[in-house]
Structures are given as structure tokens and as C-alpha cells.
Amino acid sequence: MRLNVFCSFLFLLLCGLPIRCCDLEQFFTEKQVSVEESTSTSQVIFRGFTTAATPTLPNDVRGVFTAYFELINTYKGANALDVWVTSTYRNVNVSFFGRDPECDESIAIPEEYIIFGNVKDGELRATSIVKWDENTDQRVWSTLGWSKWTDWSACSVTCSTGIQQRIRHCLLADCPGFNVEQRHCNLFGCPDTVNPLALNEGKFFHPSRDRWQKVPDRPTAWRLKPNSYIWLPSSQLFPDLNARAFPKEFTLFITLRLQNDSNMGTIFSLRSRRKQDTYLSLEIAGFDLKLVHATSNGTDVVRIPTTLDDKKWHQIAIGVRDDSVVETYIDCQWSRTDILKKDTIDIPKDSDLIVGYLFSGDLEQMSIVSDPTMVSLQCSNLKTPIIDPTVKDNVKEENKLKLFKGQKKRQNIYHKRKIL
């Protein structure tokens, strides 16, 4: 994700200069068709990252522009790509027919694409291309017959590296690709990890812990209502800290899902026992998050954009360091780093910890580690594709028919339109 952010910044920087940038989509401006039609008619479809380019030579009568891609994953035609993947270390060269002055004269700009092509005369020829995004990715898989991915499962362990997976189902007689993805999760160590949700002392739970409810489809998670919360002295969690009740620097790992259009509530709060207006809280703000630090001198707010309104499970990691830096990861990818004024974040030394006050939703994980550098270790963004024949595609025939009709309808809608 950091690489993608850097490359996007580089693209904007260079294209803002008097240098024309090569956009490979320009080769198909006049003959671009829908993602759905390109998926249906192409022999080979893959996702790749541009690494280099060879402009069209002046004496090349065919007008061939060659782009080189690092293979990320294959949607269709994996066997046809084997000859390149095995001999060139996952590098694939693709021929584009035609001339584009910007691509002939400009430097190569790193970009992530979905490439549609056919193999002819020993070379892979592009028939269409589109910049990769999650929506287009799903449109390709859907046309190939796959359902949407399920949510990621709960991590197999609470610390010291576990595994979580998600699955999808083939809705046709046969689908190219894989039906399971796995990734590593909770890669931080156990000795320094504190989990307030695993407290044994029921007196800190409101109402009593035996009245808290588990999530029916996720028995590792709690279903919190506005009157369900934990309130305890921070010193109960960190008894070895001498003058402080809570670490000055830390990482907070949270896994949650909103319910019933909830758009308010406190997920995590450190409140001073002696000063009513002094606290550090992570709160729901509409369908985003906000980290609020309040003192008698004023209030600082860090807004964290999310997509909590989709009713899916989300993994959120927040690292606080140097009294002024807040680093955030959302669903395993770096989101933002906010640098505030020096000494802005002053955690109350006499704090109580409050979890879930006025919050309505499902909470599976709240892990606290007294090391802000571990903020990227909640889950890996590297996914391992797996073909698991034990995952049954028990989809009713009427659903398959519905999918087929839906694909035909989308193809008719997008047939004459350029890829968005």
C-alpha cells in the first residue's frame, strides 16, 4: 500500500510538470468496450504493475508499443501465461498495437492495471486495459462466475501470528481462479499484549458479563448495545507501570462491525479520574472514526475515513507516539499518518479505560500493545490464493440463473460504454 501511495504521488507530481505521461488506456479510447465484454471475449486476463515500456520505433510498420508488467494475479488464462511467468520471474510483456504520442515521448509511470489480451504468434496482444480498483476487480470476477467474497474470518490466534481466511462460491458450472484466500493476522507478540475483552473479573462489565451477548454468526465477538460497556482503572491492565496508569505510546488493534445504522458511540476512551474534561477517545463519527483528545486547553480531533456503513467486519489499527503522531491502518493497509503539534497528545496519568460506551455494534478484538511501531501488524495485505475442493458451492439453481441473467443485462448496459 505504501508503494501504491508513493507511485500515485509520483504520477501526480510528474504529470503536473511539463512532461506528458503515458496512460495505456489511451490506446483503446476509440474502441473500448465494457469490462464484462472484455472479460468474456479475452483469452487472458491478469492484474499487473507496470515496470517498464518500450516506445514504438519510427521504422516499425506494425506500430507496436510494448509494456512490461509484474504479475500480481491472474483472472483467466493462467496456463497461457505460464511460459512468461516461469521464464521471466513473473514479468509479462504485452504488445499494444497503434501509436500514442504521449507514450512514445514520455517516461514510464508506475501504475496498476487489469490487462485483457489474446495470444497470437507467440506474443500477448492487449485487447483492452483498465486501471485496477476494487470495483472493477469484482466486476471481472463476477463475470467469470464468482460470488462476492465473504468477510474475513476471525484470526486463529489473538497474538503471535495466526491465519484468517475468506471464501467465495462459483455460481456457474466452472470458474477460473480460486475460492479461498488466506492471510496472516495478529503478528504482534503475546507477552506485551493486553486484551480488555478477555478480563476475568466481571465487576468491570456493565451490565454484568453474563448478560453480554455473543454474535450469532461470529461466536468470537460480542454484540454491544448502548448500555453495554467496560469501565475499569487502566492500572488493572498495566500494573507494572510506575507513575502511569496507561502507556504513553501504544498501538490499539480493533476488529468491529456496525449494526442498525449506528453512527455514534465511544469504542475506546481513556478518561482522567480527577479532571472531567481530560480524555483521549476513539469515537464513531457518522460512518467514519475520530480520535478526540480533550484537555482544559482545548480539543484536537483526528478524523479517520472508513467504510463502516457497509455492515462488514473491519480491522483498525492506531498507533500513538511522540506525543503528537497518530498512524492509522484500515483493513491491513496504511491509511494515514497525522502529525499534530508537539506534545498535543497527553494521555491522562490517572486514567480509567472505557470500552463501548453508547456504542451499538459487534466488537471482536481490542488488543493494546505498548509499542507504536507494531501498528502494521494486525494483518498482512499479502493474500495467498487457494483452491479448496472441500468448500461446497451449494448455490441454488435459481441463483445461478439469476446471476446469468444479471450478467447479460450488465453486458447490454455496458456494451457501448467506455470502461469507467
Coordinates of C-alpha atoms in Angstrom, one line a residue:
M1 CA 0.0 0.0 0.0
R2 CA 2.9 2.4 0.8
L3 CA 4.3 1.7 -2.7
N4 CA 1.0 2.4 -4.3
V5 CA 0.6 5.6 -2.4
F6 CA 4.2 6.6 -3.4
C7 CA 3.6 5.8 -7.0
S8 CA 0.3 7.7 -7.1
F9 CA 2.1 10.7 -5.6
L10 CA 4.9 10.3 -8.2
F11 CA 2.3 10.1 -11.0
L12 CA 0.6 13.4 -9.9
L13 CA 4.0 15.1 -9.4
L14 CA 5.4 14.2 -12.8
C15 CA 2.2 14.7 -14.7
G16 CA 2.0 18.2 -13.1
L17 CA 5.3 19.0 -14.7
P18 CA 5.6 19.8 -18.5
I19 CA 6.2 16.1 -19.1
R20 CA 3.4 14.2 -20.8
C21 CA 2.6 10.9 -19.1
C22 CA 1.7 7.6 -20.7
D23 CA -1.7 6.3 -19.9
L24 CA -2.1 2.9 -21.5
E25 CA -5.9 3.2 -21.6
Q26 CA -5.4 5.8 -24.3
F27 CA -4.6 3.0 -26.8
F28 CA -8.2 1.9 -26.7
T29 CA -10.1 5.3 -26.4
E30 CA -11.9 4.8 -29.6
K31 CA -12.7 1.1 -29.3
Q32 CA -13.0 0.5 -25.6
V33 CA -15.8 -1.8 -24.5
S34 CA -17.2 -2.8 -21.1
V35 CA -15.3 -4.8 -18.5
E36 CA -17.9 -7.5 -18.8
E37 CA -17.5 -7.9 -22.6
S38 CA -13.7 -7.7 -22.4
T39 CA -13.8 -10.4 -19.7
S40 CA -16.0 -12.7 -21.8
T41 CA -14.0 -12.3 -25.1
S42 CA -10.4 -12.3 -23.9
Q43 CA -8.2 -15.4 -23.6
V44 CA -6.0 -13.9 -20.9
I45 CA -6.8 -11.5 -18.1
F46 CA -4.3 -10.6 -15.4
R47 CA -3.6 -7.8 -12.9
G48 CA -0.1 -6.3 -13.2
F49 CA 2.1 -3.4 -12.2
T50 CA 3.9 -1.5 -15.0
T51 CA 7.7 -1.8 -14.6
A52 CA 9.0 -0.6 -18.0
A53 CA 7.9 0.3 -21.5
T54 CA 9.4 0.3 -25.0
P55 CA 8.0 3.1 -27.2
T56 CA 7.1 2.4 -30.8
L57 CA 10.1 2.6 -33.1
P58 CA 9.8 5.1 -36.0
N59 CA 10.5 2.3 -38.6
D60 CA 8.1 -0.2 -37.0
V61 CA 5.5 -0.6 -39.6
R62 CA 3.2 -2.5 -37.2
G63 CA 3.3 0.3 -34.7
V64 CA 4.0 -1.9 -31.7
F65 CA 4.3 -0.4 -28.2
T66 CA 5.5 -2.9 -25.6
A67 CA 4.7 -2.5 -21.9
Y68 CA 6.2 -4.7 -19.2
F69 CA 4.2 -5.8 -16.1
E70 CA 5.0 -7.5 -12.9
L71 CA 2.3 -10.1 -12.4
I72 CA 0.1 -9.7 -9.3
N73 CA -2.6 -12.3 -10.0
T74 CA -4.4 -14.0 -12.9
Y75 CA -8.1 -13.9 -13.5
K76 CA -8.2 -16.0 -16.7
G77 CA -5.9 -18.0 -18.9
A78 CA -3.3 -18.9 -16.3
N79 CA -1.9 -21.7 -18.5
A80 CA -1.3 -19.3 -21.3
L81 CA 0.8 -17.1 -19.0
D82 CA 2.9 -19.9 -17.7
V83 CA 5.5 -19.5 -20.4
W84 CA 6.2 -15.9 -19.3
V85 CA 5.8 -16.4 -15.6
T86 CA 8.2 -19.4 -15.3
S87 CA 10.9 -17.9 -17.5
T88 CA 10.9 -14.2 -16.5
Y89 CA 10.2 -14.3 -12.8
R90 CA 6.6 -13.1 -13.0
N91 CA 7.3 -10.4 -15.6
V92 CA 4.9 -10.3 -18.5
N93 CA 5.5 -8.2 -21.7
V94 CA 2.4 -7.1 -23.6
S95 CA 2.1 -5.7 -27.1
F96 CA -0.1 -2.7 -27.8
F97 CA -0.8 -2.0 -31.5
G98 CA -1.0 1.6 -32.5
R99 CA 0.8 4.9 -31.8
D100 CA 0.2 7.2 -28.9
P101 CA 2.4 10.3 -29.0
E102 CA 2.4 10.7 -25.2
C103 CA 3.6 7.1 -24.7
D104 CA 6.3 7.5 -27.4
E105 CA 7.7 10.6 -25.8
S106 CA 7.2 10.3 -22.1
I107 CA 8.9 8.4 -19.3
A108 CA 7.2 5.3 -17.9
I109 CA 4.9 5.9 -14.9
P110 CA 4.2 3.0 -12.5
E111 CA 0.6 2.1 -12.5
E112 CA -1.6 -0.9 -11.6
Y113 CA -3.8 -2.3 -14.4
I114 CA -6.1 -5.1 -15.4
I115 CA -4.9 -6.3 -18.8
F116 CA -7.1 -8.1 -21.2
G117 CA -5.4 -9.9 -24.1
N118 CA -5.1 -12.7 -26.6
V119 CA -2.1 -14.8 -27.5
K120 CA -1.2 -14.7 -31.2
D121 CA 2.1 -15.7 -32.9
G122 CA 3.8 -16.2 -29.6
E123 CA 3.1 -12.8 -28.2
L124 CA 0.5 -11.5 -25.8
R125 CA -1.5 -8.7 -27.5
A126 CA -3.6 -6.3 -25.4
T127 CA -7.3 -6.1 -26.5
S128 CA -8.2 -3.8 -23.6
I129 CA -6.9 -2.4 -20.4
V130 CA -8.2 -0.5 -17.4
K131 CA -6.7 0.8 -14.2
W132 CA -7.3 -1.6 -11.2
D133 CA -9.7 -0.7 -8.4
E134 CA -11.7 -2.9 -6.1
N135 CA -15.0 -2.3 -8.0
T136 CA -13.5 -3.3 -11.4
D137 CA -11.8 -6.3 -9.8
Q138 CA -15.2 -7.5 -8.6
R139 CA -16.8 -6.9 -12.0
V140 CA -14.2 -9.2 -13.6
W141 CA -14.6 -11.9 -11.1
S142 CA -18.4 -11.7 -11.2
T143 CA -18.4 -12.0 -15.0
L144 CA -16.3 -15.2 -14.6
G145 CA -19.0 -16.6 -12.3
W146 CA -17.8 -15.9 -8.8
S147 CA -19.8 -14.7 -5.9
K148 CA -18.6 -11.8 -3.7
W149 CA -16.0 -12.7 -1.0
T150 CA -17.3 -13.4 2.5
D151 CA -15.9 -11.3 5.4
W152 CA -12.5 -12.4 6.7
S153 CA -12.9 -15.0 9.4
A154 CA -11.7 -14.3 12.9
C155 CA -8.0 -14.7 13.4
S156 CA -7.0 -18.1 14.6
V157 CA -5.0 -16.7 17.5
T158 CA -5.1 -13.4 19.5
C159 CA -1.4 -12.8 19.1
S160 CA 1.9 -14.2 17.8
T161 CA 0.8 -14.8 14.2
G162 CA -2.4 -16.6 13.1
I163 CA -4.3 -17.1 10.0
Q164 CA -7.7 -15.9 8.7
Q165 CA -9.4 -16.7 5.5
R166 CA -12.3 -15.7 3.3
I167 CA -14.2 -17.7 0.7
R168 CA -16.4 -17.3 -2.3
H169 CA -18.5 -19.6 -4.4
C170 CA -18.6 -20.5 -8.1
L171 CA -22.1 -19.8 -9.4
L172 CA -21.5 -21.4 -12.8
A173 CA -20.6 -24.9 -13.9
D174 CA -16.9 -24.0 -13.8
C175 CA -15.0 -20.8 -12.8
P176 CA -11.3 -20.0 -13.4
G177 CA -9.4 -18.9 -10.3
F178 CA -9.5 -19.8 -6.7
N179 CA -12.2 -20.0 -4.0
V180 CA -10.2 -19.3 -0.8
E181 CA -7.8 -16.5 0.3
Q182 CA -5.7 -16.6 3.4
R183 CA -3.6 -14.0 5.1
H184 CA -1.6 -13.8 8.3
C185 CA -3.0 -11.8 11.2
N186 CA -2.1 -10.6 14.8
L187 CA 1.6 -10.8 14.0
F188 CA 2.5 -8.9 17.2
G189 CA 3.9 -10.9 20.2
C190 CA 1.9 -12.1 23.2
P191 CA 4.0 -11.0 26.2
D192 CA 3.2 -7.3 25.9
T193 CA -0.4 -7.6 24.6
V194 CA -3.4 -6.7 26.8
N195 CA -7.0 -7.6 25.9
P196 CA -9.7 -5.9 27.9
L197 CA -12.4 -8.1 26.4
A198 CA -10.8 -11.1 27.9
L199 CA -10.9 -9.8 31.5
N200 CA -11.9 -12.5 34.1
E201 CA -13.3 -10.0 36.6
G202 CA -16.9 -9.5 35.9
K203 CA -17.3 -6.4 38.1
F204 CA -15.9 -4.2 35.3
F205 CA -18.6 -5.3 32.9
H206 CA -21.9 -3.3 32.6
P207 CA -24.4 -4.8 32.8
S208 CA -23.0 -8.0 34.3
R209 CA -20.9 -10.1 32.0
D210 CA -23.4 -13.0 31.9
R211 CA -25.8 -10.6 30.2
W212 CA -23.5 -9.7 27.4
Q213 CA -24.4 -11.5 24.1
K214 CA -22.2 -13.3 21.7
V215 CA -22.7 -12.6 18.0
P216 CA -24.7 -15.5 16.5
D217 CA -22.6 -15.8 13.3
R218 CA -19.3 -14.9 15.0
P219 CA -19.0 -16.6 18.4
T220 CA -15.6 -14.9 19.0
A221 CA -17.3 -11.5 19.1
W222 CA -19.5 -9.6 21.5
R223 CA -22.7 -7.8 20.4
L224 CA -22.7 -4.5 22.3
K225 CA -25.7 -2.3 22.9
P226 CA -25.6 1.3 24.1
N227 CA -25.8 0.1 27.8
S228 CA -23.1 -2.5 27.3
Y229 CA -19.6 -1.3 28.3
I230 CA -16.5 -2.0 30.3
W231 CA -15.2 0.6 32.8
L232 CA -12.0 -0.1 34.8
P233 CA -8.9 1.6 36.1
S234 CA -6.1 1.4 33.5
S235 CA -3.7 0.3 36.2
Q236 CA -5.6 -3.1 36.2
L237 CA -4.3 -3.7 32.7
F238 CA -0.8 -2.3 33.2
P239 CA 0.2 -2.9 36.8
D240 CA 3.9 -2.7 36.1
L241 CA 3.9 0.9 35.0
N242 CA 5.2 3.0 37.9
A243 CA 3.8 6.5 37.7
R244 CA 1.3 6.0 34.9
A245 CA -1.9 4.0 34.5
F246 CA -1.5 3.6 30.7
P247 CA 1.4 3.6 28.3
K248 CA 2.4 6.9 26.9
E249 CA 3.0 5.3 23.5
F250 CA 0.9 2.4 22.3
T251 CA -0.9 0.6 19.4
L252 CA -4.6 -0.2 19.6
F253 CA -5.9 -3.0 17.5
I254 CA -9.7 -3.2 16.9
T255 CA -12.0 -5.5 14.9
L256 CA -15.6 -4.4 14.7
R257 CA -18.8 -4.3 12.7
L258 CA -21.5 -1.7 13.0
Q259 CA -25.2 -2.7 13.4
N260 CA -28.5 -0.9 12.9
D261 CA -27.1 2.2 11.2
S262 CA -25.3 3.2 14.3
N263 CA -23.4 6.4 13.8
M264 CA -22.4 7.4 17.3
G265 CA -20.7 5.9 20.4
T266 CA -17.3 5.5 22.0
I267 CA -15.2 2.5 21.1
F268 CA -12.3 3.3 23.4
S269 CA -11.7 6.0 25.9
L270 CA -9.0 7.0 28.4
R271 CA -10.5 9.4 30.9
S272 CA -8.9 11.3 33.8
R273 CA -10.5 10.5 37.2
R274 CA -9.7 13.9 38.6
K275 CA -10.3 16.1 35.5
Q276 CA -13.6 15.7 33.9
D277 CA -12.7 17.4 30.6
T278 CA -9.4 15.5 30.0
Y279 CA -9.6 12.3 27.9
L280 CA -8.5 10.5 24.7
S281 CA -11.3 8.7 22.9
L282 CA -11.8 6.8 19.7
E283 CA -15.4 7.5 18.6
I284 CA -17.9 6.8 15.8
A285 CA -18.4 9.9 13.6
G286 CA -21.2 9.1 11.2
F287 CA -19.6 6.1 9.4
D288 CA -16.1 7.3 9.9
L289 CA -13.9 7.4 13.1
K290 CA -12.5 10.3 15.0
L291 CA -9.7 10.3 17.6
V292 CA -10.5 13.0 20.1
H293 CA -8.0 14.4 22.6
A294 CA -9.5 16.9 25.1
T295 CA -7.9 19.0 27.9
S296 CA -8.7 22.1 29.7
N297 CA -6.7 24.0 27.0
G298 CA -8.9 22.8 24.1
T299 CA -9.7 19.8 21.9
D300 CA -7.9 18.2 19.0
V301 CA -9.7 15.9 16.6
V302 CA -8.1 13.5 14.1
R303 CA -10.7 12.3 11.5
I304 CA -10.2 8.8 10.1
P305 CA -12.2 8.0 6.9
T306 CA -13.6 4.5 6.8
T307 CA -16.4 2.5 5.2
L308 CA -18.1 1.3 8.4
D309 CA -21.5 1.7 6.8
D310 CA -21.1 -1.4 4.7
K311 CA -22.0 -3.7 7.6
K312 CA -18.9 -5.7 7.2
W313 CA -16.1 -6.6 9.6
H314 CA -13.3 -4.1 9.7
Q315 CA -9.8 -4.2 11.2
I316 CA -8.5 -0.9 12.5
A317 CA -5.0 -0.3 14.0
I318 CA -4.0 3.1 15.5
G319 CA -0.5 3.8 16.8
V320 CA 0.2 6.8 19.0
R321 CA 3.8 8.0 19.5
D322 CA 6.0 11.0 20.3
D323 CA 3.0 12.8 22.0
S324 CA 2.0 14.1 18.6
V325 CA 1.9 11.4 15.9
V326 CA -1.1 9.2 15.0
E327 CA -0.6 6.5 12.4
T328 CA -3.7 4.5 11.1
Y329 CA -4.1 1.3 9.2
I330 CA -7.6 0.3 7.9
D331 CA -8.2 -3.3 6.8
C332 CA -4.5 -4.2 6.7
Q333 CA -3.5 -1.1 4.6
W334 CA -1.9 2.1 5.6
S335 CA -4.5 4.8 5.7
R336 CA -2.8 8.0 7.1
T337 CA -0.2 9.5 9.4
D338 CA -1.3 12.6 11.2
I339 CA 1.4 14.8 12.8
L340 CA 0.0 17.2 15.3
K341 CA 1.6 20.0 17.3
K342 CA 4.3 18.9 19.6
D343 CA 3.0 17.4 22.9
T344 CA -0.6 17.6 21.6
I345 CA -1.5 14.1 22.9
D346 CA -1.1 13.9 26.6
I347 CA -2.6 10.7 27.9
P348 CA -4.1 11.2 31.4
K349 CA -1.8 9.6 34.0
D350 CA -4.7 8.7 36.3
S351 CA -6.9 7.3 33.5
D352 CA -9.8 4.9 33.5
L353 CA -10.4 2.8 30.4
I354 CA -13.9 2.7 29.0
V355 CA -14.8 0.3 26.2
G356 CA -18.0 0.5 24.1
Y357 CA -19.9 3.3 25.9
L358 CA -23.1 4.2 23.9
F359 CA -21.7 2.0 21.1
S360 CA -24.1 -0.2 19.1
G361 CA -22.3 -2.9 17.1
D362 CA -20.2 -6.1 17.2
L363 CA -16.7 -6.0 18.8
E364 CA -14.4 -8.9 18.3
Q365 CA -10.9 -7.6 19.1
M366 CA -9.4 -4.9 21.3
S367 CA -5.8 -5.5 21.8
I368 CA -3.4 -3.0 23.3
V369 CA 0.4 -3.2 22.8
S370 CA 2.8 -0.7 24.4
D371 CA 4.8 -0.4 21.2
P372 CA 3.6 2.1 18.5
T373 CA 5.8 0.6 15.8
M374 CA 3.7 -2.5 15.7
V375 CA 0.7 -0.7 14.1
S376 CA 1.1 -2.5 10.8
L377 CA 1.0 -6.0 12.3
Q378 CA -2.7 -6.5 12.8
C379 CA -3.0 -8.3 9.4
S380 CA -0.9 -8.7 6.3
N381 CA -2.0 -7.3 3.0
L382 CA -0.4 -10.2 1.2
K383 CA -3.0 -12.8 0.4
T384 CA -2.4 -16.5 -0.5
P385 CA -4.9 -17.9 -3.1
I386 CA -6.0 -21.4 -2.5
I387 CA -8.2 -23.9 -4.4
D388 CA -10.1 -25.8 -1.8
P389 CA -12.4 -28.5 -3.2
T390 CA -13.9 -29.1 0.2
V391 CA -15.7 -25.7 0.0
K392 CA -19.0 -26.6 -1.4
D393 CA -20.7 -24.4 -4.0
N394 CA -24.2 -25.2 -2.6
V395 CA -25.8 -22.4 -4.5
K396 CA -29.4 -23.0 -5.6
E397 CA -30.1 -23.3 -9.4
E398 CA -32.4 -20.3 -9.3
N399 CA -29.5 -18.2 -8.0
K400 CA -27.3 -19.4 -10.8
L401 CA -30.0 -18.4 -13.4
K402 CA -30.4 -15.0 -11.7
L403 CA -26.6 -14.4 -11.9
F404 CA -26.6 -15.4 -15.6
K405 CA -29.5 -13.0 -16.4
G406 CA -27.7 -10.3 -14.4
Q407 CA -24.5 -10.7 -16.4
K408 CA -26.4 -10.5 -19.7
K409 CA -28.2 -7.3 -18.5
R410 CA -24.9 -5.7 -17.4
Q411 CA -23.2 -6.6 -20.8
N412 CA -26.1 -4.9 -22.7
I413 CA -25.8 -1.8 -20.5
Y414 CA -22.0 -1.5 -20.8
H415 CA -21.6 -2.7 -24.3
K416 CA -21.2 0.7 -25.9
R417 CA -19.7 2.4 -23.0
K418 CA -16.1 3.1 -22.2
I419 CA -14.7 1.5 -19.1
L420 CA -15.1 3.9 -16.2

